[in-house]
Every structure is written in structure tokens, then in C-alpha cells.
PDB file of C-alpha atoms in Angstrom:
ATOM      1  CA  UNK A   1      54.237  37.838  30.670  1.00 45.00           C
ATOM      2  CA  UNK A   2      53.112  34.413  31.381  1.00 49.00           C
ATOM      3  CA  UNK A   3      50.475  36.276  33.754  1.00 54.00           C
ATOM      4  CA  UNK A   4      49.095  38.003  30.617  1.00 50.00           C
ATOM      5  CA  UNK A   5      48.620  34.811  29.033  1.00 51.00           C
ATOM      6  CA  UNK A   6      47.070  33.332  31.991  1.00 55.00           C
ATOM      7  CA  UNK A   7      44.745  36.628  32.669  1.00 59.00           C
ATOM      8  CA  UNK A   8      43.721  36.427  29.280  1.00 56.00           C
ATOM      9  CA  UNK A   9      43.190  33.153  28.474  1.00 60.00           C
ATOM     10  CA  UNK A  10      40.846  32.712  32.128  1.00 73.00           C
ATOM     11  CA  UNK A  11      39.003  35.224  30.990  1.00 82.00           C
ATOM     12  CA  UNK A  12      38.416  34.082  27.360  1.00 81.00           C
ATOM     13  CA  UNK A  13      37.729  30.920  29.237  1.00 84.00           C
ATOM     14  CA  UNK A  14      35.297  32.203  31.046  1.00 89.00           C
ATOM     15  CA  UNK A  15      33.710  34.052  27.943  1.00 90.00           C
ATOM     16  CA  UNK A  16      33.560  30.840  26.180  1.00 90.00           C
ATOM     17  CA  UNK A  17      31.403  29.034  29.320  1.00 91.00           C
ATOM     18  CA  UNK A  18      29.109  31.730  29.602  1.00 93.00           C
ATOM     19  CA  UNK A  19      28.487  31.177  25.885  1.00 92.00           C
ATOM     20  CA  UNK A  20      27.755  27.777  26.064  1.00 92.00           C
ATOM     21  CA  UNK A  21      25.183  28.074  28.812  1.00 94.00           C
ATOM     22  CA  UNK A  22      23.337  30.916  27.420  1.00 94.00           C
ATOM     23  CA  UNK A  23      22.867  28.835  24.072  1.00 93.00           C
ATOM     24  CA  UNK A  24      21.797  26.143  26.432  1.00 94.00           C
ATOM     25  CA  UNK A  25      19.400  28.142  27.916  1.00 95.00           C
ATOM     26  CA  UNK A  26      18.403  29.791  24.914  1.00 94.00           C
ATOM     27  CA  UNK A  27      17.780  26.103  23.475  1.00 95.00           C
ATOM     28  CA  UNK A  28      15.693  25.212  26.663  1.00 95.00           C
ATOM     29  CA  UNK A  29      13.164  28.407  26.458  1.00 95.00           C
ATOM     30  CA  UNK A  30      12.682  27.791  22.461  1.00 96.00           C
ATOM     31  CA  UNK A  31      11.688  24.381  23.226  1.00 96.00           C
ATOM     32  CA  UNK A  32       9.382  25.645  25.933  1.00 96.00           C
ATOM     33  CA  UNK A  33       8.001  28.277  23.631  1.00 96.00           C
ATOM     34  CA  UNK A  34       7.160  26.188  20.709  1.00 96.00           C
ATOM     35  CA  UNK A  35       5.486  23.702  23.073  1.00 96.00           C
ATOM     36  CA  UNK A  36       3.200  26.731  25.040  1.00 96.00           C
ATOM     37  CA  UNK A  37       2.650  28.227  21.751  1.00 95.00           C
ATOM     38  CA  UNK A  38       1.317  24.346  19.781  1.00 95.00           C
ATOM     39  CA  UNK A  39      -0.426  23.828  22.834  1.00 95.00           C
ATOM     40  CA  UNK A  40      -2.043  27.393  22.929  1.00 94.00           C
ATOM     41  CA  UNK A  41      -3.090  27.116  19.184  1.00 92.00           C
ATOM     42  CA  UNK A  42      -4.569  23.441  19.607  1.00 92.00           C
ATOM     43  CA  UNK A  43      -7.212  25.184  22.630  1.00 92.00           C
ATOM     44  CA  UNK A  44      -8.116  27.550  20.994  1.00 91.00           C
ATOM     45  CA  UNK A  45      -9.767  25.234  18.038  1.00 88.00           C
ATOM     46  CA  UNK A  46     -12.281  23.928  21.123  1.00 87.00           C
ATOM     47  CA  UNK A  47     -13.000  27.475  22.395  1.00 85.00           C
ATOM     48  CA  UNK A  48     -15.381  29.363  19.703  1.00 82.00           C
ATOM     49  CA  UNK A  49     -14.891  32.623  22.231  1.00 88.00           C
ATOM     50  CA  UNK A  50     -12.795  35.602  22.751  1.00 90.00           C
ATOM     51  CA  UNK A  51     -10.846  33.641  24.606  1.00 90.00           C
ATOM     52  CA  UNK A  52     -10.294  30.545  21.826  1.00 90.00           C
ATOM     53  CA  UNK A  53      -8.807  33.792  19.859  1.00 91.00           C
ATOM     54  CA  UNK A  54      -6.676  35.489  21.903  1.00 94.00           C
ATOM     55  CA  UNK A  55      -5.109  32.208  22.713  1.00 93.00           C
ATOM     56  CA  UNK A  56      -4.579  31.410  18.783  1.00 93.00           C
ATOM     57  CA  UNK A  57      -2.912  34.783  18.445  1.00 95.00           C
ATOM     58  CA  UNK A  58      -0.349  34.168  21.729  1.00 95.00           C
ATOM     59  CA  UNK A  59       0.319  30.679  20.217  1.00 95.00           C
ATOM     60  CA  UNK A  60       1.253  32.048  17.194  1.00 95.00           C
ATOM     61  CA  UNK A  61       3.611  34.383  18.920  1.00 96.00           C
ATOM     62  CA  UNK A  62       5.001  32.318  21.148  1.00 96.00           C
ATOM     63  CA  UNK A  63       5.881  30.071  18.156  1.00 96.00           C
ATOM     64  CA  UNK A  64       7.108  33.076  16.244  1.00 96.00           C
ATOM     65  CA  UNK A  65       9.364  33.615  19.370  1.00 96.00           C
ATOM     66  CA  UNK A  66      10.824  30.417  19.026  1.00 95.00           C
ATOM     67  CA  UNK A  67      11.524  30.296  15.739  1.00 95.00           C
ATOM     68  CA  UNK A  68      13.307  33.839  16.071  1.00 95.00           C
ATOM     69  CA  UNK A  69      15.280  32.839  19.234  1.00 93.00           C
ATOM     70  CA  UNK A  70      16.659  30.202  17.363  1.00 93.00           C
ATOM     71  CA  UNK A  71      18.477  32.496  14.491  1.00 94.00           C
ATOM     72  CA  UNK A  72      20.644  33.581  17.886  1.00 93.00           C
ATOM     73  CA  UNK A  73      22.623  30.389  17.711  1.00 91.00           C
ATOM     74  CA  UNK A  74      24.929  30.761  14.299  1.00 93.00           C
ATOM     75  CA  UNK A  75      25.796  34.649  15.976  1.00 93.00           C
ATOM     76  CA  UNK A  76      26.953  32.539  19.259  1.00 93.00           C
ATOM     77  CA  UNK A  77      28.889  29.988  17.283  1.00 92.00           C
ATOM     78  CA  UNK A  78      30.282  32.667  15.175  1.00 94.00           C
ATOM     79  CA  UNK A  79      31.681  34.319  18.401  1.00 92.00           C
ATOM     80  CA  UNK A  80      32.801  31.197  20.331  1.00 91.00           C
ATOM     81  CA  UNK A  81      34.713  30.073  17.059  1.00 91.00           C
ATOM     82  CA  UNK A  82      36.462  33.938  16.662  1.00 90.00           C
ATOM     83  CA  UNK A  83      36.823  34.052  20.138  1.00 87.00           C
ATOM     84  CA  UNK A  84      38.647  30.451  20.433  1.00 85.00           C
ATOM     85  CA  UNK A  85      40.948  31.572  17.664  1.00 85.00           C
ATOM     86  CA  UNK A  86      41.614  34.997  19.242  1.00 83.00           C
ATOM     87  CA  UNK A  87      42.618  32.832  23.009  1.00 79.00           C
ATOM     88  CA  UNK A  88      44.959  30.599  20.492  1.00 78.00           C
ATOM     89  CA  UNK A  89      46.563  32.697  18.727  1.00 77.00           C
ATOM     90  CA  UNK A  90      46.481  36.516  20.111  1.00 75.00           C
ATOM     91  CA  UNK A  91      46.819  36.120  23.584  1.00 68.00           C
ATOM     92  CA  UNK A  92      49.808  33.626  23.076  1.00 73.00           C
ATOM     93  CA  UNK A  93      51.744  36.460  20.151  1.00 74.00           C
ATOM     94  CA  UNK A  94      51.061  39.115  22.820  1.00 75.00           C
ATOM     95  CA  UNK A  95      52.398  37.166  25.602  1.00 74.00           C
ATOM     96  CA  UNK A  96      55.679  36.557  23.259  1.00 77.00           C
ATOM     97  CA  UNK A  97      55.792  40.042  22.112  1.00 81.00           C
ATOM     98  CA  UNK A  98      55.886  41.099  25.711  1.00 80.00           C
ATOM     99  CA  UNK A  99      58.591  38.438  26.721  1.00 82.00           C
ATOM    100  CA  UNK A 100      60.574  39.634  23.674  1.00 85.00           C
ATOM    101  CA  UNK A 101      60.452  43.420  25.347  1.00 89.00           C
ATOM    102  CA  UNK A 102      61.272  42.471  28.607  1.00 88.00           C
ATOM    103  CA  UNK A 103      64.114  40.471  27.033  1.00 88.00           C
ATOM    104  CA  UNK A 104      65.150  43.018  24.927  1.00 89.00           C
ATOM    105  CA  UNK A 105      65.091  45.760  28.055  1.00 88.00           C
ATOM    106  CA  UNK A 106      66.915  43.809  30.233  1.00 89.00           C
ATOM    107  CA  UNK A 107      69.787  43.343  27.420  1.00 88.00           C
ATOM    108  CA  UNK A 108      69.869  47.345  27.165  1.00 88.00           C
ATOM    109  CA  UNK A 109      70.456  47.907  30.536  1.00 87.00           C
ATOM    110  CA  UNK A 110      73.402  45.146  30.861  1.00 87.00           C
ATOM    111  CA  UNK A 111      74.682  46.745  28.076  1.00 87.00           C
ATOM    112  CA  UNK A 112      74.626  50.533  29.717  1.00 85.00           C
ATOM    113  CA  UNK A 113      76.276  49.072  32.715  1.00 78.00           C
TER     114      UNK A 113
END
């Protein structure tokens, strides 16, 4: 029963780190986005060409991008906080429920003996 807790709770574990990197690498690429797309959109105001537009309109996406990539983070919180709660409190009833059965068993048997 402890080894349920244990299993669980290294897995929730590891859940919870691979959370916290892909929000830091979520963070890094937004950053890297709005720069590409400011620096983009700046060029293209010296290029009167094709060119000048096409990098306006990338710019403008990659700044979109950005901003969009960073409505991922309350989602991530949202399941780092449930998740946290759920390693707290469910994995620790469930290891004490299945204590209590094996407890429970092993005072049936005595008893048929």
C-alpha cells in the first residue's frame, strides 16, 4: 500500500516537472516570437517592396502567436494546482483505503482459522 502511494505520487511528481518546463519553454518561445515578430514589423517600414509586406504580415503573426501562446499558462496552472491537490489528498485516501482492506482481510482469515 505504501508502494501505491509511492507509484503514484513519483508519477504525479513527475507530471508536475514536466509541467513546469513546458511553461518554461512555452515562456522562452513567446518571448522569442514577440521579439522576431517587432523586429519583422520595424523592416518592413524601410522596405517599400513585396518583401517590406510580406514581412509586416509574418510580424504580425508571429506577434499574434505570442500573444495566443501565452493564454496556455492559466490552463497549466489550473492543472498543476488540481493535480497537486489530487497527489495530497487522493493518492494518500487510496493508499489508506487499501491498508484498511488488507487490514480488514487479514482479520477475516484469523478469524476463519
Amino acid at each position: 500500500s505504501s508502494g501505491i502511494n509511492a507509484e503514484y505520487g513519483h508519477s504525479c511528481n513527475e507530471l508536475l516537472q514536466l509541467c513546469g518546463r513546458l511553461q518554461h519553454h512555452l515562456k522562452g518561445l513567446s518571448i522569442q516570437e514577440a521579439l522576431l515578430g517587432k523586429f519583422l514589423d520595424s523592416r518592413s517600414k524601410h522596405e517599400g517592396t513585396e518583401a517590406g509586406k510580406m514581412m509586416s504580415y509574418i510580424g504580425y503573426a508571429e506577434e499574434y502567436m505570442s500573444k495566443k501562446r501565452n493564454t496556455l499558462y492559466p490552463g497549466i496552472n489550473r492543472l498543476m494546482t488540481d493535480l497537486g491537490v489530487f497527489q495530497q489528498k487522493a493518492v494518500q485516501d487510496c493508499s489508506f483505503t487499501v491498508e484498511r482492506m488488507e487490514q480488514f482481510r487479514t482479520e477475516f482469515r484469523a478469524s476463519l482459522l
